[in-house]
XYZ file of C-alpha atoms in Angstrom:
176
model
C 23.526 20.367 -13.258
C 23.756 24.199 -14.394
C 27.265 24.613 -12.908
C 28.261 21.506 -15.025
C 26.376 22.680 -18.558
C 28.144 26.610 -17.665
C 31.583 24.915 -17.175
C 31.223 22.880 -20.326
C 29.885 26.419 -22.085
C 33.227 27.545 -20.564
C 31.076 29.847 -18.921
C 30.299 30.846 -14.553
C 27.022 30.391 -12.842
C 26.251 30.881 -9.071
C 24.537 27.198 -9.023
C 22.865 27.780 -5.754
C 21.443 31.112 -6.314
C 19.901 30.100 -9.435
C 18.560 27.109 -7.354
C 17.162 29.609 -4.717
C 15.664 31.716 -7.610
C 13.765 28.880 -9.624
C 12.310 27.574 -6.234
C 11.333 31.094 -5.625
C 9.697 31.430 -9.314
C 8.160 28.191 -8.791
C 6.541 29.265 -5.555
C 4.794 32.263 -7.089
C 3.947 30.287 -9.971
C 1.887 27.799 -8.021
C 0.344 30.292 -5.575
C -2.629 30.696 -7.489
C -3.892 26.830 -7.188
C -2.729 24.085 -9.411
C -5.888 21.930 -10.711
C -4.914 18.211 -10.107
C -4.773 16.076 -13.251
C -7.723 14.094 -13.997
C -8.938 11.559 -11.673
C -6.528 12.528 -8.854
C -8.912 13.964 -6.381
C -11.141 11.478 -6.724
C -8.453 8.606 -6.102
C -7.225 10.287 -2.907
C -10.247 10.824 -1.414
C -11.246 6.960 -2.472
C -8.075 6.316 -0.484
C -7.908 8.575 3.001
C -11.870 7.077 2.959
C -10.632 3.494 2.605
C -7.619 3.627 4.593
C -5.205 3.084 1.430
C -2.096 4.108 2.651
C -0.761 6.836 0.328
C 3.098 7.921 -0.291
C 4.897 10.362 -2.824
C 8.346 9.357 -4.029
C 9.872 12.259 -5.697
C 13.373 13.280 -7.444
C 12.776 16.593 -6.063
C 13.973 18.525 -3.514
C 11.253 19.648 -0.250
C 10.712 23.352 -1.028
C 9.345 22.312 -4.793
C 7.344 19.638 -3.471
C 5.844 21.834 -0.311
C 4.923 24.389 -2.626
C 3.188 22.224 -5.318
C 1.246 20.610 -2.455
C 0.077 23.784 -0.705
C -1.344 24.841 -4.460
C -3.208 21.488 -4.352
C -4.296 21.271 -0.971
C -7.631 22.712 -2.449
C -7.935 20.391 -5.116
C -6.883 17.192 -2.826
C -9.901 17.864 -0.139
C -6.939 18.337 2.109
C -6.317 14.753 1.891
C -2.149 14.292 3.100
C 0.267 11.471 1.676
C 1.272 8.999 4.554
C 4.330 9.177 3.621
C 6.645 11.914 1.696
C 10.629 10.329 0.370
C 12.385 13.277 -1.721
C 15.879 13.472 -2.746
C 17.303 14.222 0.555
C 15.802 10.577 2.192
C 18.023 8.957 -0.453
C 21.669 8.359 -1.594
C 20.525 6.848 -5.163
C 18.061 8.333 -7.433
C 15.803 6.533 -9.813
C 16.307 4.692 -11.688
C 17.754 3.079 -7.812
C 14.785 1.434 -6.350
C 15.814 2.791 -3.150
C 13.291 6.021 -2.755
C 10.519 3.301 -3.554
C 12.449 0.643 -1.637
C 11.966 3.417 1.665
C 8.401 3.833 0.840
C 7.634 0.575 1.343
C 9.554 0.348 4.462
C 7.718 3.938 5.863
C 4.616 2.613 4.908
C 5.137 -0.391 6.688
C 4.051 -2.599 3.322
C 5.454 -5.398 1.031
C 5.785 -5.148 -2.582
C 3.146 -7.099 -3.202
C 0.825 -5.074 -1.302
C 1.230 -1.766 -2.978
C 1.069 -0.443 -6.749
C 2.960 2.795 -8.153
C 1.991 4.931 -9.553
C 4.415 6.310 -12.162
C 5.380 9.573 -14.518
C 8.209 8.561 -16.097
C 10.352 5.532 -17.399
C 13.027 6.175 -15.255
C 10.055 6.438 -11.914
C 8.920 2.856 -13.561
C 12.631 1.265 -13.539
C 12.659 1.849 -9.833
C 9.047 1.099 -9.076
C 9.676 -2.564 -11.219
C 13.287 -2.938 -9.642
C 11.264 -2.428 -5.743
C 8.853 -5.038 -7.018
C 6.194 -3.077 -7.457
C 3.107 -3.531 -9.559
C 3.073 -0.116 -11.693
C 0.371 1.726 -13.105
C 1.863 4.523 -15.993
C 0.139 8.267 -15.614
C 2.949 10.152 -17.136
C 2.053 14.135 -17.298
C 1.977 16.096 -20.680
C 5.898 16.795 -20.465
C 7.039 13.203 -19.314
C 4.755 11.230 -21.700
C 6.946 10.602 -25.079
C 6.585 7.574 -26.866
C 4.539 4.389 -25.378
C 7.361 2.274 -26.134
C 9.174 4.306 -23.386
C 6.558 2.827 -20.793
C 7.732 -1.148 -22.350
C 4.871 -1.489 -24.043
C 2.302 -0.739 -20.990
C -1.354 0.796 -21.060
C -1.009 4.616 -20.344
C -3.856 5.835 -17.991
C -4.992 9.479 -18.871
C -6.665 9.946 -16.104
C -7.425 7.789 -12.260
C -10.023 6.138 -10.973
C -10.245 3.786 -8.327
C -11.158 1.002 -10.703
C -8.118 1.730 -12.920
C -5.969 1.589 -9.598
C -7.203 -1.998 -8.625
C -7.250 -3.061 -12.196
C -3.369 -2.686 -12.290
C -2.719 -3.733 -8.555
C -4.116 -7.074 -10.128
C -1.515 -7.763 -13.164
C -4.846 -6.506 -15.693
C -3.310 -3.843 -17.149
C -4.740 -3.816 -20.339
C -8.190 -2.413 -18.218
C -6.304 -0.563 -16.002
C -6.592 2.726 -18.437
C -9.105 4.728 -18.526
């Protein structure tokens, strides 16, 4: 993406070692801890206690993702995801369904057996296209306009209650 925006600028970027050198900043950023966003904790440790099978389906690449769960480890109680699909498991990014789509398949689960949890419109397009059940928790930077989430209740923060809630089709309790 930066060698395309330099070559439109007319301009020359090393694309990889600017790669290397945000993952590196973004390493050091997150070395310190990174508090989880409201309800989180408490949601995965409802889960690993229940046996809810957990995944993470990111756009990312592993090195962000490793470093942003070491700086939660803390936070999480140590509790793991089941099951981790990143951008090099896939050939089609979201808005594809097929990181979700793999999920499923890792996880060993049908559609109608698991809810996402998502960020971002374009995370909710592939979560709806999978068949998913969604629940929206989009972060500070993601979150725009509601219409963006097609008219859906925004949590602000997890619980397990809110988790269920949308799992069932109520999502007009599934907020908290």
């Amino acid at each position: 993406m930066a060698a395309r925006y330099a070559a439109h600028l007319g301009e020359s970027v090393d694309a990889d070692l600017l790669d290397h050198t945000h993952q590196n900043h973004f390493a050091t950023m997150l070395a310190g801890g990174v508090p989880l966003r409201p309800g989180v904790a408490r949601v995965m440790n409802w889960a690993a206690r229940g046996g809810v099978k957990l995944a993470l389906v990111s756009r990312s690449d592993m090195e962000p993702v490793r470093a942003l769960l070491m700086a939660t480890a803390r936070a999480r109680g140590g509790v793991p995801f089941d099951v981790a699909i990143l951008r090099g498991d896939v050939t089609r990014m979201a808005p594809d369904p097929e990181a979700m789509e793999a999920a499923l398949i890792a996880l060993n689960l049908g559609p109608s057996r698991a809810l996402a949890i998502v960020d971002t419109p374009v995370a909710l397009h592939a979560a709806r296209d999978a068949g998913l059940r969604t629940l929206a928790f989009p972060g500070r930077l993601a979150e725009t306009e509601p219409e963006d989430f097609e008219g859906m209740t925004i949590a602000h923060a997890l619980g397990p209650e809110a988790l269920i809630s949308a799992w069932r089709g109520e999502s007009r309790e599934a907020a908290e």
